[in-house]
PDB file of C-alpha atoms and ligand atoms in Angstrom:
ATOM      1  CA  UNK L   1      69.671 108.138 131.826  1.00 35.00           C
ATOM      2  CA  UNK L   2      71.251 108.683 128.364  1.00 38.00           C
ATOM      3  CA  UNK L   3      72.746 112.031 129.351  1.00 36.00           C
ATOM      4  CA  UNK L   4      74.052 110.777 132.505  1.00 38.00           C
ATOM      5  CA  UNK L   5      76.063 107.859 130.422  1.00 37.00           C
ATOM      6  CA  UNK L   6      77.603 110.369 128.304  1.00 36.00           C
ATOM      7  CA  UNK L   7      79.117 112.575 130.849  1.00 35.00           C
ATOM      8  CA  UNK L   8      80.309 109.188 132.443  1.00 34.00           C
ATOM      9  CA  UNK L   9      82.188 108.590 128.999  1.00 36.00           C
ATOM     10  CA  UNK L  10      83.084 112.085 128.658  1.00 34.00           C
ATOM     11  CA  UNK L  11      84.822 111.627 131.741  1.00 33.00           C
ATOM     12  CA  UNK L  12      86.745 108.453 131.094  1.00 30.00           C
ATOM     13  CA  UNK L  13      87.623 110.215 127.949  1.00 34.00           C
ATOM     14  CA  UNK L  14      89.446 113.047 129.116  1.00 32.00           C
ATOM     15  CA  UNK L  15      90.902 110.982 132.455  1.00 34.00           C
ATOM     16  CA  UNK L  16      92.208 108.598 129.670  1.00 32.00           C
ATOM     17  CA  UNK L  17      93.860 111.565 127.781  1.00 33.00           C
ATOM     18  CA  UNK L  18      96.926 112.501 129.132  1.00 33.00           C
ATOM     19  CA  UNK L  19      97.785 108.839 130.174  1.00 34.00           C
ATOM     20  CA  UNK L  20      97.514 107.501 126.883  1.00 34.00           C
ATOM     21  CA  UNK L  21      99.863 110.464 125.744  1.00 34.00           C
ATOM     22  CA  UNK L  22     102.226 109.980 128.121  1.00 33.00           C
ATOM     23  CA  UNK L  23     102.322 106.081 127.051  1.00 37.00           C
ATOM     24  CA  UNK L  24     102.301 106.784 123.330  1.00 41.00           C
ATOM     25  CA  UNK L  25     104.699 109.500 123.497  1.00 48.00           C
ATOM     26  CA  UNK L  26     107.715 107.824 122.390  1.00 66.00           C
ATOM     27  CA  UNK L  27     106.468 105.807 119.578  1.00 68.00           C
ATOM     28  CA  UNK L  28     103.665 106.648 117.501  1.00 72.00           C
ATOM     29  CA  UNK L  29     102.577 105.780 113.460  1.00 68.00           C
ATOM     30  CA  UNK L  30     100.144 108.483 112.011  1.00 66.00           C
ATOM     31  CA  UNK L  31      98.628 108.950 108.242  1.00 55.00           C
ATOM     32  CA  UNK L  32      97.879 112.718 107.137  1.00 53.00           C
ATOM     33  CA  UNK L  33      94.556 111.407 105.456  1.00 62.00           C
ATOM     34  CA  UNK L  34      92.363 107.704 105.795  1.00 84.00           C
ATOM     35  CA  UNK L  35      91.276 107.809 102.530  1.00 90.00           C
ATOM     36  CA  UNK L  36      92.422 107.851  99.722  1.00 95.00           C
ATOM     37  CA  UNK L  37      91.683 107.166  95.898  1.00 96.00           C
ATOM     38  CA  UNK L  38      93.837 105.669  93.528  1.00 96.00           C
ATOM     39  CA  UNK L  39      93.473 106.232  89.977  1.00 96.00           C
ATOM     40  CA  UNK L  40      94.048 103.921  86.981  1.00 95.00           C
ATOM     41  CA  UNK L  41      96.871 104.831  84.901  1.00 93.00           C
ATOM     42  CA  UNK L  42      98.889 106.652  87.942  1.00 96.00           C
ATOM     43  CA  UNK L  43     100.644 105.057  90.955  1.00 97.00           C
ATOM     44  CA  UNK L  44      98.810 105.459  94.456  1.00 97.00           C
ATOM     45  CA  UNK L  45     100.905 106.340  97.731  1.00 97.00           C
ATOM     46  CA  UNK L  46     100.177 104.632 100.999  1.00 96.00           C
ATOM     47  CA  UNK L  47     101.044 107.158 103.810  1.00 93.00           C
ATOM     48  CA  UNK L  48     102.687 105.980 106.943  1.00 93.00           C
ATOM     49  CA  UNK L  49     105.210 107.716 109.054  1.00 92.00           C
ATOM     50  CA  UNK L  50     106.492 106.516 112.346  1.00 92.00           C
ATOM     51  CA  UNK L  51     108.910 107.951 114.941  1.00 90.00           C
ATOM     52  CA  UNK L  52     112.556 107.482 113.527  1.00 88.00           C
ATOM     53  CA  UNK L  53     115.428 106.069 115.779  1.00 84.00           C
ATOM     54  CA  UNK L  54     117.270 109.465 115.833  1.00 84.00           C
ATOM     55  CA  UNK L  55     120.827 107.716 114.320  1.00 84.00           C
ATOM     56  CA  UNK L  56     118.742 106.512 111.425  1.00 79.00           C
ATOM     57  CA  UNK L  57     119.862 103.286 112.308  1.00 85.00           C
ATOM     58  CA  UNK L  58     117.233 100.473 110.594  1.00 91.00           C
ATOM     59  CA  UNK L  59     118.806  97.473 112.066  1.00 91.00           C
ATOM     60  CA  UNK L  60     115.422  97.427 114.481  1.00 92.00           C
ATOM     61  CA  UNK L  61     113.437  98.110 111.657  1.00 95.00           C
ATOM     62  CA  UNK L  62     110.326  96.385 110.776  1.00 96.00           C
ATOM     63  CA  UNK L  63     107.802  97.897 108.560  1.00 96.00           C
ATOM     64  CA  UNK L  64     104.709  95.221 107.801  1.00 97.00           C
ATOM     65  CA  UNK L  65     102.033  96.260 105.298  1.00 97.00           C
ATOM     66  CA  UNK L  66      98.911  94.153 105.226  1.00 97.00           C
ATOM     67  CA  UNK L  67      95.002  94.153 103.784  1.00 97.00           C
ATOM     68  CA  UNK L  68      92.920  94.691 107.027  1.00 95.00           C
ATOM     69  CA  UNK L  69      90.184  92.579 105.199  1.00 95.00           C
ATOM     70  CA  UNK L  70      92.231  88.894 105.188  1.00 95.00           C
ATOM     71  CA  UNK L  71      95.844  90.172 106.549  1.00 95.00           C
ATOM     72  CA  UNK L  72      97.988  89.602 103.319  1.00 97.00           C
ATOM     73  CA  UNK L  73     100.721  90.484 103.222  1.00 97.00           C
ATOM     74  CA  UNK L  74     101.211  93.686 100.811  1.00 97.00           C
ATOM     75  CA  UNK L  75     104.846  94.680 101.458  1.00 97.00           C
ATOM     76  CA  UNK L  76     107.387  94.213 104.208  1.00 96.00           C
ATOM     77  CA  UNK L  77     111.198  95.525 105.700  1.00 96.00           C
ATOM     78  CA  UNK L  78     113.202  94.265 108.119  1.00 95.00           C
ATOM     79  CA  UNK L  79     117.128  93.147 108.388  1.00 94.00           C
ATOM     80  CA  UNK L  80     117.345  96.454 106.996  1.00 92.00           C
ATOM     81  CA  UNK L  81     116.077  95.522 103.408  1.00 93.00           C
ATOM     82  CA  UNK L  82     112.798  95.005 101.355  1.00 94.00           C
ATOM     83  CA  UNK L  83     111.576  91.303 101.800  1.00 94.00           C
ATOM     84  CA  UNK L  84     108.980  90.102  99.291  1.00 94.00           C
ATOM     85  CA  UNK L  85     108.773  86.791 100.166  1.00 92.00           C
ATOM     86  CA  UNK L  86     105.768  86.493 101.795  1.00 94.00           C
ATOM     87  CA  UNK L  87     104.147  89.338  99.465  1.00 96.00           C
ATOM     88  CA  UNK L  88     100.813  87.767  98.432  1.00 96.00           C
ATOM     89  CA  UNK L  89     100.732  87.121  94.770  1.00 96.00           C
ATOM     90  CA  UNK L  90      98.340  89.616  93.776  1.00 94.00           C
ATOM     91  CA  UNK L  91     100.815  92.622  94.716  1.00 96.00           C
ATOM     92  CA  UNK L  92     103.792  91.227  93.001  1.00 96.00           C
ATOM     93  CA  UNK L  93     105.836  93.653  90.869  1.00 95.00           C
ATOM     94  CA  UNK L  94     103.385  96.646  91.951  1.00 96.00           C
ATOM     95  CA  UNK L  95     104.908  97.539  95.395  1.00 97.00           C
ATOM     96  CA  UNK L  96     107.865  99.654  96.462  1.00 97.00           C
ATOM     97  CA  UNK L  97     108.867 101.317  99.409  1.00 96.00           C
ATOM     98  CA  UNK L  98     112.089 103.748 100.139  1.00 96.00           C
ATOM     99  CA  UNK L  99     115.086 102.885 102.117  1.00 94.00           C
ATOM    100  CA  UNK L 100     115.647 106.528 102.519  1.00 94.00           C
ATOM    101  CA  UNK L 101     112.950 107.452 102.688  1.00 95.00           C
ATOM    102  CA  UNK L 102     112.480 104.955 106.118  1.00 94.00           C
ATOM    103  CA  UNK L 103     115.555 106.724 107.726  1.00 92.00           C
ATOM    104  CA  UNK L 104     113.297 109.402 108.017  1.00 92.00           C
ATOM    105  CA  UNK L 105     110.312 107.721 109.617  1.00 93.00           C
ATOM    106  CA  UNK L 106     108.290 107.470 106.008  1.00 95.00           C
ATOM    107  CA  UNK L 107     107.084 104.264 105.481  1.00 95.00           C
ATOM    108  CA  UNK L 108     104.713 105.746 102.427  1.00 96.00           C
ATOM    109  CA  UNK L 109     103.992 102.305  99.993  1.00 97.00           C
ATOM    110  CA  UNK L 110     103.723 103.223  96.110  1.00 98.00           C
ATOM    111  CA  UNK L 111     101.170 100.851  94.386  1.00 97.00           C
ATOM    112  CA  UNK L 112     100.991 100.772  90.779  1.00 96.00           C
ATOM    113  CA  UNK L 113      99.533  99.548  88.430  1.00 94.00           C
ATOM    114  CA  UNK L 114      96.191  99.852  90.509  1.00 95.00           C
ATOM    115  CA  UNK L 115      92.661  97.952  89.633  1.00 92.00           C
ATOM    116  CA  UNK L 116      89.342  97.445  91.418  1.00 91.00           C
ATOM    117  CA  UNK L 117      90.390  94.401  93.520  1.00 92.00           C
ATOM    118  CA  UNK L 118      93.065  96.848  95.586  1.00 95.00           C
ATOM    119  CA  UNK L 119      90.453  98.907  97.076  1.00 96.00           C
ATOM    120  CA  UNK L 120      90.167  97.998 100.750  1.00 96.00           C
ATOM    121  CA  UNK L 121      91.679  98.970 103.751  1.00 96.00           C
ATOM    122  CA  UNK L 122      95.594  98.464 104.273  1.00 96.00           C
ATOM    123  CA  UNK L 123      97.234  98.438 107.773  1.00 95.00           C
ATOM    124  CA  UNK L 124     101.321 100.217 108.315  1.00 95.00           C
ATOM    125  CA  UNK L 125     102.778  98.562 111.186  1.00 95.00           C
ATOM    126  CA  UNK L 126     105.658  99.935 112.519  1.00 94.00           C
ATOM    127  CA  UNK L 127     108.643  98.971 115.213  1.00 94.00           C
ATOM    128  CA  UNK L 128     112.057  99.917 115.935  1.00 91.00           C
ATOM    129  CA  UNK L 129     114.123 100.069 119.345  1.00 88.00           C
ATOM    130  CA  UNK L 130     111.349 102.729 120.052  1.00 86.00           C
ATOM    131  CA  UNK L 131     108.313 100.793 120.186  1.00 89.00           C
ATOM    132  CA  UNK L 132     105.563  99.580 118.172  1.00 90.00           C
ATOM    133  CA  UNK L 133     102.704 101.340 116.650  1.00 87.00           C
ATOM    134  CA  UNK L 134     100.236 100.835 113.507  1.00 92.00           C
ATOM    135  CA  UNK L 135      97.792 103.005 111.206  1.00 91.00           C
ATOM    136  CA  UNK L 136      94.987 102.519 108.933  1.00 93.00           C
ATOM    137  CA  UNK L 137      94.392 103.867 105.640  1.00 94.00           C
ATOM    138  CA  UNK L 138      91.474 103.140 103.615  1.00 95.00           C
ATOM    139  CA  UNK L 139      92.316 102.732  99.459  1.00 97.00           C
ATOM    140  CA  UNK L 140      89.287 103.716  96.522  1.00 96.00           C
ATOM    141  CA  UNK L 141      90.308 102.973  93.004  1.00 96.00           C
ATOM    142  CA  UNK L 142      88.399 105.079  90.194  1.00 96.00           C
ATOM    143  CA  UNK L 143      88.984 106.082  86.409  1.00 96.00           C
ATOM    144  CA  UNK L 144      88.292 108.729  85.059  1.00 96.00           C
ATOM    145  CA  UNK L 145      84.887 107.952  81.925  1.00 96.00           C
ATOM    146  CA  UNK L 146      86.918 108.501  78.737  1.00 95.00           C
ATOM    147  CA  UNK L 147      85.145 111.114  76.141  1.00 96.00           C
ATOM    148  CA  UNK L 148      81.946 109.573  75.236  1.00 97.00           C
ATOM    149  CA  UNK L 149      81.792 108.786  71.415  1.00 97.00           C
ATOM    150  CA  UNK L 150      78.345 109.158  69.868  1.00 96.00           C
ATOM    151  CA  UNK L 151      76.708 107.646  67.479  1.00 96.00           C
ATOM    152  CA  UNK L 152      73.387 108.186  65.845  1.00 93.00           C
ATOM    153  CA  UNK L 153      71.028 105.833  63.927  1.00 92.00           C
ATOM    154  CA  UNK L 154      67.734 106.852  62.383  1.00 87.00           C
ATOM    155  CA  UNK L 155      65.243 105.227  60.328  1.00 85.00           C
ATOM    156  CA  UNK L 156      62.194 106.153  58.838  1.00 82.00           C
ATOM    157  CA  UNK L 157      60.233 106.834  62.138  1.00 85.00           C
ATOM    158  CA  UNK L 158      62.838 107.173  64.908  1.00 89.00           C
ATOM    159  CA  UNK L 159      66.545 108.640  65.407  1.00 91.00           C
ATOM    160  CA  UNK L 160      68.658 106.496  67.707  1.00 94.00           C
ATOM    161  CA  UNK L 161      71.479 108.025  69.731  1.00 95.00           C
ATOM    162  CA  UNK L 162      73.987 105.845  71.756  1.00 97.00           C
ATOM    163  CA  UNK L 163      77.034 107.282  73.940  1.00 97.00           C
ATOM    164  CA  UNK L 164      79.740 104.834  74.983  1.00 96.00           C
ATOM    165  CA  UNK L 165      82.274 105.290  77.300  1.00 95.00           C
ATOM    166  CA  UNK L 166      84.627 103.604  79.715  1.00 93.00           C
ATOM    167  CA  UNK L 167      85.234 104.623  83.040  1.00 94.00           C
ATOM    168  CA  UNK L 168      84.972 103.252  86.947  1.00 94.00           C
ATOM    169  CA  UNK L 169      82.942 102.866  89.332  1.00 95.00           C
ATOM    170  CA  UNK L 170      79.380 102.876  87.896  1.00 95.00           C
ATOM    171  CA  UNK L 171      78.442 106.441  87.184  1.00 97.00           C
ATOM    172  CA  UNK L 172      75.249 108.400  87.121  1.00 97.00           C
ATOM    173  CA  UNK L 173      73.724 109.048  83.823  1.00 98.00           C
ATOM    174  CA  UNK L 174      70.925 111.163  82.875  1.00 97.00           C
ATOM    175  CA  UNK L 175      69.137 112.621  79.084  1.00 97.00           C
ATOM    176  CA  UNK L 176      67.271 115.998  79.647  1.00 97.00           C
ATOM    177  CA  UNK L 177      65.634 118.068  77.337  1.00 94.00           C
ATOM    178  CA  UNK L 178      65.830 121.968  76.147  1.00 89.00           C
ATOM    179  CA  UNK L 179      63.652 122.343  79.099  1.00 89.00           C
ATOM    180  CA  UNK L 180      65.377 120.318  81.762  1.00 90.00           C
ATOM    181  CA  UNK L 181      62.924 117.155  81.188  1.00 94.00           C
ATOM    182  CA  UNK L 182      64.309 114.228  82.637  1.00 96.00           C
ATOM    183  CA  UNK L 183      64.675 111.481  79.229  1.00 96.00           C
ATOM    184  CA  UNK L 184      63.820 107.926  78.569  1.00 95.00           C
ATOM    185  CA  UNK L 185      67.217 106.113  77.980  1.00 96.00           C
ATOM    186  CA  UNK L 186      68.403 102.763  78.223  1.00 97.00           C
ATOM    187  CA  UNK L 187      71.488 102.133  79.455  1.00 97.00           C
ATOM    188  CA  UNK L 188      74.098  99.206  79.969  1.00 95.00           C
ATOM    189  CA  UNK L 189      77.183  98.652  81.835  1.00 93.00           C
ATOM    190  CA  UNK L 190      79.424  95.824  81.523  1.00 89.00           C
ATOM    191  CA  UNK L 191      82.750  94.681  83.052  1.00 82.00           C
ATOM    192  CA  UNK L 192      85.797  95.241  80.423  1.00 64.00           C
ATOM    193  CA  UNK L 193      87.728  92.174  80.213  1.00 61.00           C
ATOM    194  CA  UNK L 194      91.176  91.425  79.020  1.00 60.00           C
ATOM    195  CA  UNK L 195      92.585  87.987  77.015  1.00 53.00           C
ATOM    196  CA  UNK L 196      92.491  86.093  80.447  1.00 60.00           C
ATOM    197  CA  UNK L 197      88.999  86.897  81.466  1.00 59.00           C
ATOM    198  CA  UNK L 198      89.557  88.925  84.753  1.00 56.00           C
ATOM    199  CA  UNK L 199      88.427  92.953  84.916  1.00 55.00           C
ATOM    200  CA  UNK L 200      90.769  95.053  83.780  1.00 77.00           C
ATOM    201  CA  UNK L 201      89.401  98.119  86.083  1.00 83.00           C
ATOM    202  CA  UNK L 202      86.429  99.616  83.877  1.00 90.00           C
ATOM    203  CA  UNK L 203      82.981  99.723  83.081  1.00 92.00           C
ATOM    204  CA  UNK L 204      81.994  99.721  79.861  1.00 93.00           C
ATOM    205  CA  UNK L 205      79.112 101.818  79.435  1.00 95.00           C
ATOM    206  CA  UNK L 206      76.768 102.224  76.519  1.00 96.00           C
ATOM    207  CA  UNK L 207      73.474 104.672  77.053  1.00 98.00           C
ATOM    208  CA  UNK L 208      71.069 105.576  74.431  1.00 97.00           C
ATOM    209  CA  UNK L 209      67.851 107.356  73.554  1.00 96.00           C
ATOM    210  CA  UNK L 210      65.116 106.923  71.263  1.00 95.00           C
ATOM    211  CA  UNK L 211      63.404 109.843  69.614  1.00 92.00           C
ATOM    212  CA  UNK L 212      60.250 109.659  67.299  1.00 89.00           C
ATOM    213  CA  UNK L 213      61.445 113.820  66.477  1.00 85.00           C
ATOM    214  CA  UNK L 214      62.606 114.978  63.402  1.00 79.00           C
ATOM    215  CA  UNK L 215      64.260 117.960  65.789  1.00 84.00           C
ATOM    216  CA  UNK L 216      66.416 116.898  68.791  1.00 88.00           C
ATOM    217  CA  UNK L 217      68.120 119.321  71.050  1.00 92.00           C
ATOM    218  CA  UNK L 218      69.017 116.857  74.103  1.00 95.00           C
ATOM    219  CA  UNK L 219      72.131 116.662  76.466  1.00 96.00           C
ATOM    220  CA  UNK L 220      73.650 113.611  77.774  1.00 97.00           C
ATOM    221  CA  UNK L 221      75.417 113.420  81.197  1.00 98.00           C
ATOM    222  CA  UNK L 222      77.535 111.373  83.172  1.00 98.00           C
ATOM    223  CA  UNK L 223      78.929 111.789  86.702  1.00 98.00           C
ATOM    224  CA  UNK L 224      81.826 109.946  87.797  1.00 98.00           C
ATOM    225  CA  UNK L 225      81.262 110.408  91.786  1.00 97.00           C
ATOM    226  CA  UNK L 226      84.741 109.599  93.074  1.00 96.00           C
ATOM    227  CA  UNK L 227      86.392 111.312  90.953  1.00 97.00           C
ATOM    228  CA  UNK L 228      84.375 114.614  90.848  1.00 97.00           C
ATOM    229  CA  UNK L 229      84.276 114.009  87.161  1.00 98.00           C
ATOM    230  CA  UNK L 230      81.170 115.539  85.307  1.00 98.00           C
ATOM    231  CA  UNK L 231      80.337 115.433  81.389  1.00 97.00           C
ATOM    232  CA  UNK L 232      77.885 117.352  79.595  1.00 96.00           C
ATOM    233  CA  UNK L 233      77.192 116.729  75.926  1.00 96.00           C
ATOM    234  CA  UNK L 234      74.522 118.598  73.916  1.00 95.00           C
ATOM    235  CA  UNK L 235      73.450 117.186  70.770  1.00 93.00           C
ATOM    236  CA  UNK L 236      71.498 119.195  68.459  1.00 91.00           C
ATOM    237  CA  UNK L 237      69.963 117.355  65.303  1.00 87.00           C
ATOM    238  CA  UNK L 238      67.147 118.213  62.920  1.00 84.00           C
ATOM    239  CA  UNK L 239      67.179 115.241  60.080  1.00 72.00           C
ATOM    240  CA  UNK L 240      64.703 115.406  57.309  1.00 66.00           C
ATOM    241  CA  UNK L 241      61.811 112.709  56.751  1.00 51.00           C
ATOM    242  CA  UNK L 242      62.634 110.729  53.662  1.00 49.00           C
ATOM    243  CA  UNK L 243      61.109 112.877  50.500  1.00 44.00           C
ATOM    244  CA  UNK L 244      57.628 111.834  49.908  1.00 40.00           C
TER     245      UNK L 244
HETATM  246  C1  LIG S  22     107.583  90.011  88.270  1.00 54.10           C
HETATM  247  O1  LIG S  22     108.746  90.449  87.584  1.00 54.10           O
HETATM  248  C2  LIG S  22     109.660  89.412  87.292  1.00 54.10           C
HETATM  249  C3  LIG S  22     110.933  90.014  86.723  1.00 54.10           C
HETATM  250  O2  LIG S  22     110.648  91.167  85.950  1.00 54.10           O
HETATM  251  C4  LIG S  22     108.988  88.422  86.326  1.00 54.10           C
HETATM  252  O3  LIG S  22     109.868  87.364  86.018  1.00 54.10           O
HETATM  253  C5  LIG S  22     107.726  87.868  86.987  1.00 54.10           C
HETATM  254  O4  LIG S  22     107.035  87.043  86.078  1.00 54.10           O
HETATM  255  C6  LIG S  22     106.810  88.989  87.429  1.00 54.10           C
HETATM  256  N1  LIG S  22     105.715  88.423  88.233  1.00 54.10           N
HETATM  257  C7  LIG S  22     104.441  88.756  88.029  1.00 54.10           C
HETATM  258  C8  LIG S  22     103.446  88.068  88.916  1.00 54.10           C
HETATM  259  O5  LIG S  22     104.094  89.593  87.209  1.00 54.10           O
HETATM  260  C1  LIG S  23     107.517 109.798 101.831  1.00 54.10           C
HETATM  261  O1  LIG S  23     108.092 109.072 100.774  1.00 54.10           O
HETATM  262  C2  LIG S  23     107.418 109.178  99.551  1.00 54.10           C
HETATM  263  C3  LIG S  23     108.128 108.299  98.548  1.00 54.10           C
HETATM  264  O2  LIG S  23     108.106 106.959  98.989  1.00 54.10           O
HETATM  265  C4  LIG S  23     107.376 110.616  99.096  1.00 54.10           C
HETATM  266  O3  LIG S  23     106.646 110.720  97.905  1.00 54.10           O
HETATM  267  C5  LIG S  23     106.744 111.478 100.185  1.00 54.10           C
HETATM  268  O4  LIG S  23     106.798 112.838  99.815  1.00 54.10           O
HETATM  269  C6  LIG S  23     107.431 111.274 101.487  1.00 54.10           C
HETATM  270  N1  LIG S  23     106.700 111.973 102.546  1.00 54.10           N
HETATM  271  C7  LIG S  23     107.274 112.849 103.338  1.00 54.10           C
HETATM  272  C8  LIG S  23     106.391 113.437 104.393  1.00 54.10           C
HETATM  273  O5  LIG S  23     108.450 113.147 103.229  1.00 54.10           O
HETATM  274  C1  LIG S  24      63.465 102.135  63.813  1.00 54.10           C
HETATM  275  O1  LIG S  24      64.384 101.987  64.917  1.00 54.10           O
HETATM  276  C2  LIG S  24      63.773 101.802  66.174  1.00 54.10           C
HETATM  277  C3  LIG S  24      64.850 101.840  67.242  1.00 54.10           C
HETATM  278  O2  LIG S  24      65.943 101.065  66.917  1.00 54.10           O
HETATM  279  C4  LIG S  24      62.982 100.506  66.151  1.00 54.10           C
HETATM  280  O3  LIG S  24      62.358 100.295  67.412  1.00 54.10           O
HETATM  281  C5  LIG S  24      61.951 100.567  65.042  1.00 54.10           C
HETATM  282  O4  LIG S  24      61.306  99.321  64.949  1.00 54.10           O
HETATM  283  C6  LIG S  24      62.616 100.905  63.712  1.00 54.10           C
HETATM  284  N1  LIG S  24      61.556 101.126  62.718  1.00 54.10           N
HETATM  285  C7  LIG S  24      61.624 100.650  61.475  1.00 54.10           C
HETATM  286  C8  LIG S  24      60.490 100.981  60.602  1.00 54.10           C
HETATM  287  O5  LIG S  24      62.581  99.956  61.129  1.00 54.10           O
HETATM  288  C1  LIG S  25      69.225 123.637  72.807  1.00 54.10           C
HETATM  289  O1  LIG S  25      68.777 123.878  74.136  1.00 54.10           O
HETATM  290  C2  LIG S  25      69.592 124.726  74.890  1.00 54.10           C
HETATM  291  C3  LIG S  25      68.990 124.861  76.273  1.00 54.10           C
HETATM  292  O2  LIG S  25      68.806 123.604  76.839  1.00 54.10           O
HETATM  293  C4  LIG S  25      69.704 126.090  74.202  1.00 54.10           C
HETATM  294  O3  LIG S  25      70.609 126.896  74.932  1.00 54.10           O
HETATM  295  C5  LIG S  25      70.224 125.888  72.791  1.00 54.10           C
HETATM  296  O4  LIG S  25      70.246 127.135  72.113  1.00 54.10           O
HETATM  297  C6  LIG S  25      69.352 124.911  72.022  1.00 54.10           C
HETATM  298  N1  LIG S  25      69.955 124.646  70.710  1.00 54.10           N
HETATM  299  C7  LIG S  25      69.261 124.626  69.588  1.00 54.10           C
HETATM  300  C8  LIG S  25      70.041 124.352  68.336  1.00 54.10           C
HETATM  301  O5  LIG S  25      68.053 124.801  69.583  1.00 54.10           O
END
């Protein structure tokens, strides 16, 4: 019976409680949040603290951070300095994490720049004379959608208007009308790349809208999810026919 099972669980649950307490007591690693987002242009902090030897003393130290996907090697202390030597490539000259800060039990890891391929989840491992003890933390990456430029193009039947912006991840975008009507739009998004061909952490997003009216009043929005970013633009344009 399903309810039976639970209270069987429930059980173990709080038996388990106080003994895994009492075992963990001594030595523990903890992160205040699991998630979080790292923005382009701005370095991200890793969170990890861990139970410090009481003198301060780091010759037990080791602090190992890793991707949880594939186990690279992000970052890494022990012998009571930073060792980069098994750092996989793609963090190099990005990472850095405080000596004294570590006397203190703060292993926090600074990451910056940041770009799309860093989201993931990341793994603190922590040991000293103490014990040994590891947390998760789970990394987004977004940017914030610059201000969309506009641009309008009409001919002798139609009037043409096109937003681009840059921005990341993917964002929702939407045309309305004075009345709320949802728009026809087509819209594009394509990965910004630098001189060596690989992302450099935006979208590159056009959007426009076609209009047989000689009197537009539309508004053109974009929502940037992740990073609780919303834009609103009203455009109001009444363009005369060519003079007959
Ligand atoms: C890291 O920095 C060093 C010294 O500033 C530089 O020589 C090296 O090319 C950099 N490595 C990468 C992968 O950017
Ligand atoms: C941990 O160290 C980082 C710098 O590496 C600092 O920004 C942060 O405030 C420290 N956290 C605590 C709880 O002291
Ligand atoms: C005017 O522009 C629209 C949209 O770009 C296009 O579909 C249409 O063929 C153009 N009409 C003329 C007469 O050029
Ligand atoms: C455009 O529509 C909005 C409501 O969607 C209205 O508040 C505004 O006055 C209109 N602007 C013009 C120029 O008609």
């Amino acid at each position: 019976m399903p309810l039976n099972r639970a209270a069987t669980e429930m059980d173990c649950f709080i038996f388990l409680l106080p003994f895994l307490t009492t075992v963990c007591a001594g030595f523990t690693v903890s992160k205040p949040v699991g998630r979080v987002v790292a923005v382009r242009g701005q370095p991200v902090f890793l969170d990890c603290e861990f139970t410090p030897d009481p003198t301060s003393d780091l010759s037990s130290l080791v602090v190992t951070w890793q991707r949880v996907e594939d186990s690279r090697v992000i970052h890494s202390f022990y012998y009571q300095r930073n060792q980069l030597d098994l750092q996989s490539p793609d963090y190099r000259n990005r990472t850095s994490m405080l000596v004294s800060e570590l006397r203190k039990g703060n292993a926090t890891l600074r990451i910056e720049p940041v770009g799309p391929r860093d989201v993931g989840g990341y793994l603190c491992t922590a040991s000293n004379a103490k014990g040994t003890d590891a947390a998760q933390v789970w990394l987004e990456y977004g940017a914030f959608y610059t201000e969309p430029r506009l641009s309008v193009k009409t001919n002798c039947s139609t009037v043409t208007l096109l937003y681009e912006a840059e921005g990341f991840p993917k964002p929702e975008v939407g045309w309305f009308g004075e009345d709320g009507a949802v728009l026809s739009h087509h819209t594009e998004l394509s990965v910004d790349a630098d001189g060596a061909g690989r992302p450099v952490g935006l979208y590159y997003l056009k959007s426009s809208h076609v209009s047989q009216s000689s009197s537009l009043n539309v508004t053109f929005t974009l929502k940037n999810q992740l990073l609780d970013q919303n834009l609103f633009k009203p455009v109001s344009i009444t363009y005369g026919l060519p003079v007959q």
